[in-house]
Short mmCIF file of C-alpha atoms in Angstrom, two decimals:
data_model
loop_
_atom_site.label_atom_id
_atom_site.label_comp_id
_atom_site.label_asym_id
_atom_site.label_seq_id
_atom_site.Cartn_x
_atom_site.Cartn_y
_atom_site.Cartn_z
CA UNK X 9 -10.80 8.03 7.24
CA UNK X 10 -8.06 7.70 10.36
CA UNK X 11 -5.63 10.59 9.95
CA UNK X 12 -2.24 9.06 10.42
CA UNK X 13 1.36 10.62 10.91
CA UNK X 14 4.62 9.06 10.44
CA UNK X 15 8.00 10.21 11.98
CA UNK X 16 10.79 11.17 10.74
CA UNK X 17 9.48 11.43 6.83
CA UNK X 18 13.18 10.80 6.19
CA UNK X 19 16.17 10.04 7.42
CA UNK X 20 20.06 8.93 6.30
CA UNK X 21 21.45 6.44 8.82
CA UNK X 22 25.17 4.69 8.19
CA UNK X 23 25.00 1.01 7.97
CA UNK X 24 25.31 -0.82 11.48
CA UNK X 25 22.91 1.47 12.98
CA UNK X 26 19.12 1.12 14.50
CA UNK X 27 16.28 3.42 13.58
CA UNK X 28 12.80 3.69 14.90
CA UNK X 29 9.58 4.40 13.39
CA UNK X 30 6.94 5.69 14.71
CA UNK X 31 3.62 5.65 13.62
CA UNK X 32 0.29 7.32 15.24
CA UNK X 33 -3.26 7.50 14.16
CA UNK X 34 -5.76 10.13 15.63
CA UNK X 35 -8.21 7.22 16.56
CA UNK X 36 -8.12 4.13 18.09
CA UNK X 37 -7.82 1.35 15.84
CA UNK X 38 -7.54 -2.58 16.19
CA UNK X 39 -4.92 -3.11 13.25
CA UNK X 40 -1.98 -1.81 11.98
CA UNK X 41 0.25 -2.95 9.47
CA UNK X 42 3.93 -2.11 8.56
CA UNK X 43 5.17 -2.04 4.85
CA UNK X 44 8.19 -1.90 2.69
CA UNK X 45 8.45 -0.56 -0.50
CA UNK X 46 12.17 -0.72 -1.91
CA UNK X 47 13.01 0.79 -5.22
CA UNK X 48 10.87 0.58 -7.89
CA UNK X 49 9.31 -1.87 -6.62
CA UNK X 50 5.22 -2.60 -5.50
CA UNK X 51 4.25 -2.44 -1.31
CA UNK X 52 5.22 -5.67 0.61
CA UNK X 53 3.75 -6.30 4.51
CA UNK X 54 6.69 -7.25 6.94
CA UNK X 55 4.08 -7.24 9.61
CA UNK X 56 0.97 -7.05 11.33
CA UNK X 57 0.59 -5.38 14.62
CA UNK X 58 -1.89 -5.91 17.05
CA UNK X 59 -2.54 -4.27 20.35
CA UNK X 60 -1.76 -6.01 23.14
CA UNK X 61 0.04 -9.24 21.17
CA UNK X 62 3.20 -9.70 19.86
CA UNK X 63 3.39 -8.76 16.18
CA UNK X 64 2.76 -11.15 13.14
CA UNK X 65 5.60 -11.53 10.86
CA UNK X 66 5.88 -12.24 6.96
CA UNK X 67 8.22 -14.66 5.04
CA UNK X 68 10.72 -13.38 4.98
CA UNK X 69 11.03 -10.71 7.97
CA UNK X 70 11.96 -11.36 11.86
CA UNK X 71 11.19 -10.02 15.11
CA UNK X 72 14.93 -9.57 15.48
CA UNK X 73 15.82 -7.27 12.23
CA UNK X 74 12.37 -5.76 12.88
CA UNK X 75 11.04 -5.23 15.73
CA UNK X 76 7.75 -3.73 16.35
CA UNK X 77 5.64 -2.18 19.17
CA UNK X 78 2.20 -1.42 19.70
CA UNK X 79 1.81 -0.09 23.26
CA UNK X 80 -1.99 1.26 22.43
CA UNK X 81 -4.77 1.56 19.39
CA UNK X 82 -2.88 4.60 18.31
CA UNK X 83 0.25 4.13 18.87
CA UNK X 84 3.01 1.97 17.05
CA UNK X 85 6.52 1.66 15.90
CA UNK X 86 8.98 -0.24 14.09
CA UNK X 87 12.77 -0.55 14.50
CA UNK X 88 15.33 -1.58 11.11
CA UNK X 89 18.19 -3.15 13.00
CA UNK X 90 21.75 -3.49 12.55
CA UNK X 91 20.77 -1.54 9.06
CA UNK X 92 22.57 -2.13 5.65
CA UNK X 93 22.07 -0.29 2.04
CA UNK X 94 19.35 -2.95 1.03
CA UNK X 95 17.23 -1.88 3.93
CA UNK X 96 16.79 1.72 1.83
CA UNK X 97 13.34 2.20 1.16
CA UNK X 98 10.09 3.46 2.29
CA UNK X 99 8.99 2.32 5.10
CA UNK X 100 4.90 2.91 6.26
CA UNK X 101 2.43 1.93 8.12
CA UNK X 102 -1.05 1.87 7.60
CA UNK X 103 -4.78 0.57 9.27
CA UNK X 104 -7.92 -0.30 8.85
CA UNK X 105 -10.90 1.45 8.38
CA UNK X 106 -12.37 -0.26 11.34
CA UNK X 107 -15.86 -0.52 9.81
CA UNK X 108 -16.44 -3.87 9.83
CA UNK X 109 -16.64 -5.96 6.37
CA UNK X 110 -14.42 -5.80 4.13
CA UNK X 111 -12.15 -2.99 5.12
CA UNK X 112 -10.25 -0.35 3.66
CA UNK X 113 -6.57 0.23 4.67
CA UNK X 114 -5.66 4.01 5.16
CA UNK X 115 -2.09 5.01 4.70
CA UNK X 116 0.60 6.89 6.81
CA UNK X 117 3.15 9.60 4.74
CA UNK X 118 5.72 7.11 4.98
CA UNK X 119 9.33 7.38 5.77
CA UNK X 120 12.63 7.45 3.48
CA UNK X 121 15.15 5.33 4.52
CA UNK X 122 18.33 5.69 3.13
CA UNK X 123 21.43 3.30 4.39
CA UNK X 124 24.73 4.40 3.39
CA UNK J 20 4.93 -16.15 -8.33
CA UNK J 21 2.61 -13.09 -8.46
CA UNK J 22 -1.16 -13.05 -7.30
CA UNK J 23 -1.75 -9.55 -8.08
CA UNK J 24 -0.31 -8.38 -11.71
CA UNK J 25 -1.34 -5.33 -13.23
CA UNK J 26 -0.49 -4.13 -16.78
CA UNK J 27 0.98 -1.86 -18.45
CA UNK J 28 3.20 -1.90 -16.41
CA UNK J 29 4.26 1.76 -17.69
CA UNK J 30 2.07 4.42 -19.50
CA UNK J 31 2.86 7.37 -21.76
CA UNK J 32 -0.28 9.54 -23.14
CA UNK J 33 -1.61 12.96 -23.49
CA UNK J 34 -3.30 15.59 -21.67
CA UNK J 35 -7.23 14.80 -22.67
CA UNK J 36 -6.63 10.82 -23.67
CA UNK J 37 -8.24 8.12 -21.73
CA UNK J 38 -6.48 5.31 -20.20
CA UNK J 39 -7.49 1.89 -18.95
CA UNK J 40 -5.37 0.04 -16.47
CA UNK J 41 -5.82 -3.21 -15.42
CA UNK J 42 -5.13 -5.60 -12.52
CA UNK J 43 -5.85 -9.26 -12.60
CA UNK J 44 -5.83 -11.58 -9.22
CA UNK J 45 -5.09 -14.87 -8.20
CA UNK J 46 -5.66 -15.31 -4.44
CA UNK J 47 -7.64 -17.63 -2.38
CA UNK J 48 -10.42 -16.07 -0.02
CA UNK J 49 -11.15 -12.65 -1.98
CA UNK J 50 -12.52 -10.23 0.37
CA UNK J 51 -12.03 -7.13 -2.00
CA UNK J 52 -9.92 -4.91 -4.37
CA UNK J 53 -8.20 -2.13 -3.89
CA UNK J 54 -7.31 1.04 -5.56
CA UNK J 55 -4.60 3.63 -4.87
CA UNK J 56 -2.61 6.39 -6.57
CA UNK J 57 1.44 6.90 -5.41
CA UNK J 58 2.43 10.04 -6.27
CA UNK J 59 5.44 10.69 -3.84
CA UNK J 60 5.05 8.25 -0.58
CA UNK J 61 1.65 7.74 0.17
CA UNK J 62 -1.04 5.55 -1.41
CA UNK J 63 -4.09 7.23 -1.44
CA UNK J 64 -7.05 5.49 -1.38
CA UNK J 65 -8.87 5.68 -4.71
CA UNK J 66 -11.74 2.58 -4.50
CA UNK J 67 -12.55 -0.47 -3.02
CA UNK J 68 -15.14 -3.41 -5.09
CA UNK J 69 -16.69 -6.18 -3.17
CA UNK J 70 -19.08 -7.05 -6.02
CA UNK J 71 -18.97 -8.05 -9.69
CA UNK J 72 -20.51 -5.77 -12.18
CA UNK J 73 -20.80 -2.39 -10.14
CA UNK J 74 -19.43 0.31 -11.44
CA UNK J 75 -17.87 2.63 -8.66
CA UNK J 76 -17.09 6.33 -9.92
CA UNK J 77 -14.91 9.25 -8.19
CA UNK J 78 -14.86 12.13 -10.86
CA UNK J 79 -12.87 11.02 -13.93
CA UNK J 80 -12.12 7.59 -12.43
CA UNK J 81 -13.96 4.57 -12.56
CA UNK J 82 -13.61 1.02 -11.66
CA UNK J 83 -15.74 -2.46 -12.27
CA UNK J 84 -14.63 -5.66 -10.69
CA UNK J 85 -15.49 -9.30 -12.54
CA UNK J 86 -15.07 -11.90 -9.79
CA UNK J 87 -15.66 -14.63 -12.62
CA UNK J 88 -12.84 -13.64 -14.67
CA UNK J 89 -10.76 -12.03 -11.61
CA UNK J 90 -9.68 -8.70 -12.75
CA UNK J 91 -10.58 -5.19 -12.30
CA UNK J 92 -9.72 -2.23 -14.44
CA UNK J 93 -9.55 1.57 -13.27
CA UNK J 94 -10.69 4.02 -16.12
CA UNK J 95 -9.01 7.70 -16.08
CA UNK J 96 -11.12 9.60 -18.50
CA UNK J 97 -9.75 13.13 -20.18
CA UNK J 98 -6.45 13.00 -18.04
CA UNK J 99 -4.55 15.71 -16.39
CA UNK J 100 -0.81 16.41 -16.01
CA UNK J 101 -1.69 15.57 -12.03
CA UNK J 102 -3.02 12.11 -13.05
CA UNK J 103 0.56 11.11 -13.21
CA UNK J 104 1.36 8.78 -10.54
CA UNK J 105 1.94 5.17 -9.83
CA UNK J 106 -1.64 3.47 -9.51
CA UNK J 107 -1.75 0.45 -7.32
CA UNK J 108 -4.16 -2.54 -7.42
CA UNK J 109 -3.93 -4.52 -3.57
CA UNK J 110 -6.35 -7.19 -3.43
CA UNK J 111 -7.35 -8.18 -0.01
CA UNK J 112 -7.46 -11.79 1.36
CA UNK J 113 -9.95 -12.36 4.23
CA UNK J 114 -9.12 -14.42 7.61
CA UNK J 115 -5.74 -12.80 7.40
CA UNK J 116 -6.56 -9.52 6.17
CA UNK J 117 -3.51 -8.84 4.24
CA UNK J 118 -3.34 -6.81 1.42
CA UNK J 119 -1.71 -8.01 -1.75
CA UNK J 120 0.21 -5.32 -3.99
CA UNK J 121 0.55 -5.13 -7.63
CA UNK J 122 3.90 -3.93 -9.18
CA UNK J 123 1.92 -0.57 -10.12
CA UNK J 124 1.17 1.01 -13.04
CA UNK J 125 3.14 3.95 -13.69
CA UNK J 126 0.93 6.54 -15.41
CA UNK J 127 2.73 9.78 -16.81
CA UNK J 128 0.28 11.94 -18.76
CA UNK J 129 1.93 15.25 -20.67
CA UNK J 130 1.27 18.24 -21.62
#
């Protein structure tokens, strides 16, 4: 399975502001996805991320509060704009196995967002 | 309304009990089911199905799909303290390849 990182694991931002995610995997790979997870509650995708093509947004999530990048196959990050206390949650990012089929998606760490 | 739903939704037992969690589905174009234990941040991956009927086995876990009846269930046999965790079912659609979540199961097991 892809090894994946995720920076920062944490972080405590005041409302208003901009973070950025980043998100790297030690091998190339054709999808990535991004995730929330508030508080208590189960995984939902806010996007897809494709190399080389602008990103592929849920119901629910825009380009504008969420903006993502994916400059290579190993490579991606997403920005929480203009942040407010309901954007605290975990944030991560995870990818395929790449081996054709149905495929298994792998995980990052995740990061802790909390909005004060 | 919910395509994935798994149930209990919470879970109290023993060190050395067995527990059976399950996970129906409602989604068109299956592609496969997921399994994953949240302990902290990370889902790890526990098991993916594809077929009906085949029993895939990690250990003390085990899981069996039925695409007729659309469910799966994840069997933790003579459970640990470390088996607590959230366990996630994520069912898979194809064409899009989006992965549906569950509300979790959260599993504590005691001493």
């Amino acid at each position: 399975s892809a090894v994946i990182s995720q920076k920062p694991s944490r972080d405590i931002c005041q409302r208003g502001t901009s973070l950025t995610i980043q998100c790297q995997v030690d091998s190339q790979v054709t999808m990535m996805f991004w995730y929330r997870q508030q508080p208590g509650q189960s995984l939902t995708l806010i996007a897809t991320a494709n190399q080389g093509s602008e990103a592929t947004y849920e119901s629910g999530f825009v380009i504008d509060k969420f903006p993502i990048s994916r400059p290579n196959l190993t490579f991606s990050t997403l920005t929480v704009s203009n942040m407010s206390p309901e954007d605290s949650s975990i944030y991560l990012c995870s990818v395929d196995s790449g081996q054709g089929g149905p495929d298994t998606q792998y995980f990052g760490p995740g990061t802790r967002l909390t909005v004060l | 309304e919910d395509k994935v739903v798994q149930s209990p939704l919470s879970l109290v037992v023993h060190e050395g009990d067995t527990v059976t969690l399950n996970c129906s589905y409602e989604v068109t174009n299956f592609r496969s089911l997921l399994w994953y234990k949240q302990e902290k941040k990370a889902p790890t991956f526990l098991f993916m199905l594809t077929s009906s009927g085949i029993e895939k086995k990690s250990g003390r876990l085990s899981s069996i799909l039925d695409k007729k009846e659309l469910f799966s269930i994840l069997n933790i046999t003579a459970t640990q303290t470390g088996d607590s965790a959230v366990y996630l079912c994520a069912v898979l659609e194809g064409g899009s390849e989006k992965l549906v979540f569950g509300k979790g199961t959260k599993l504590t097991v005691n001493p």
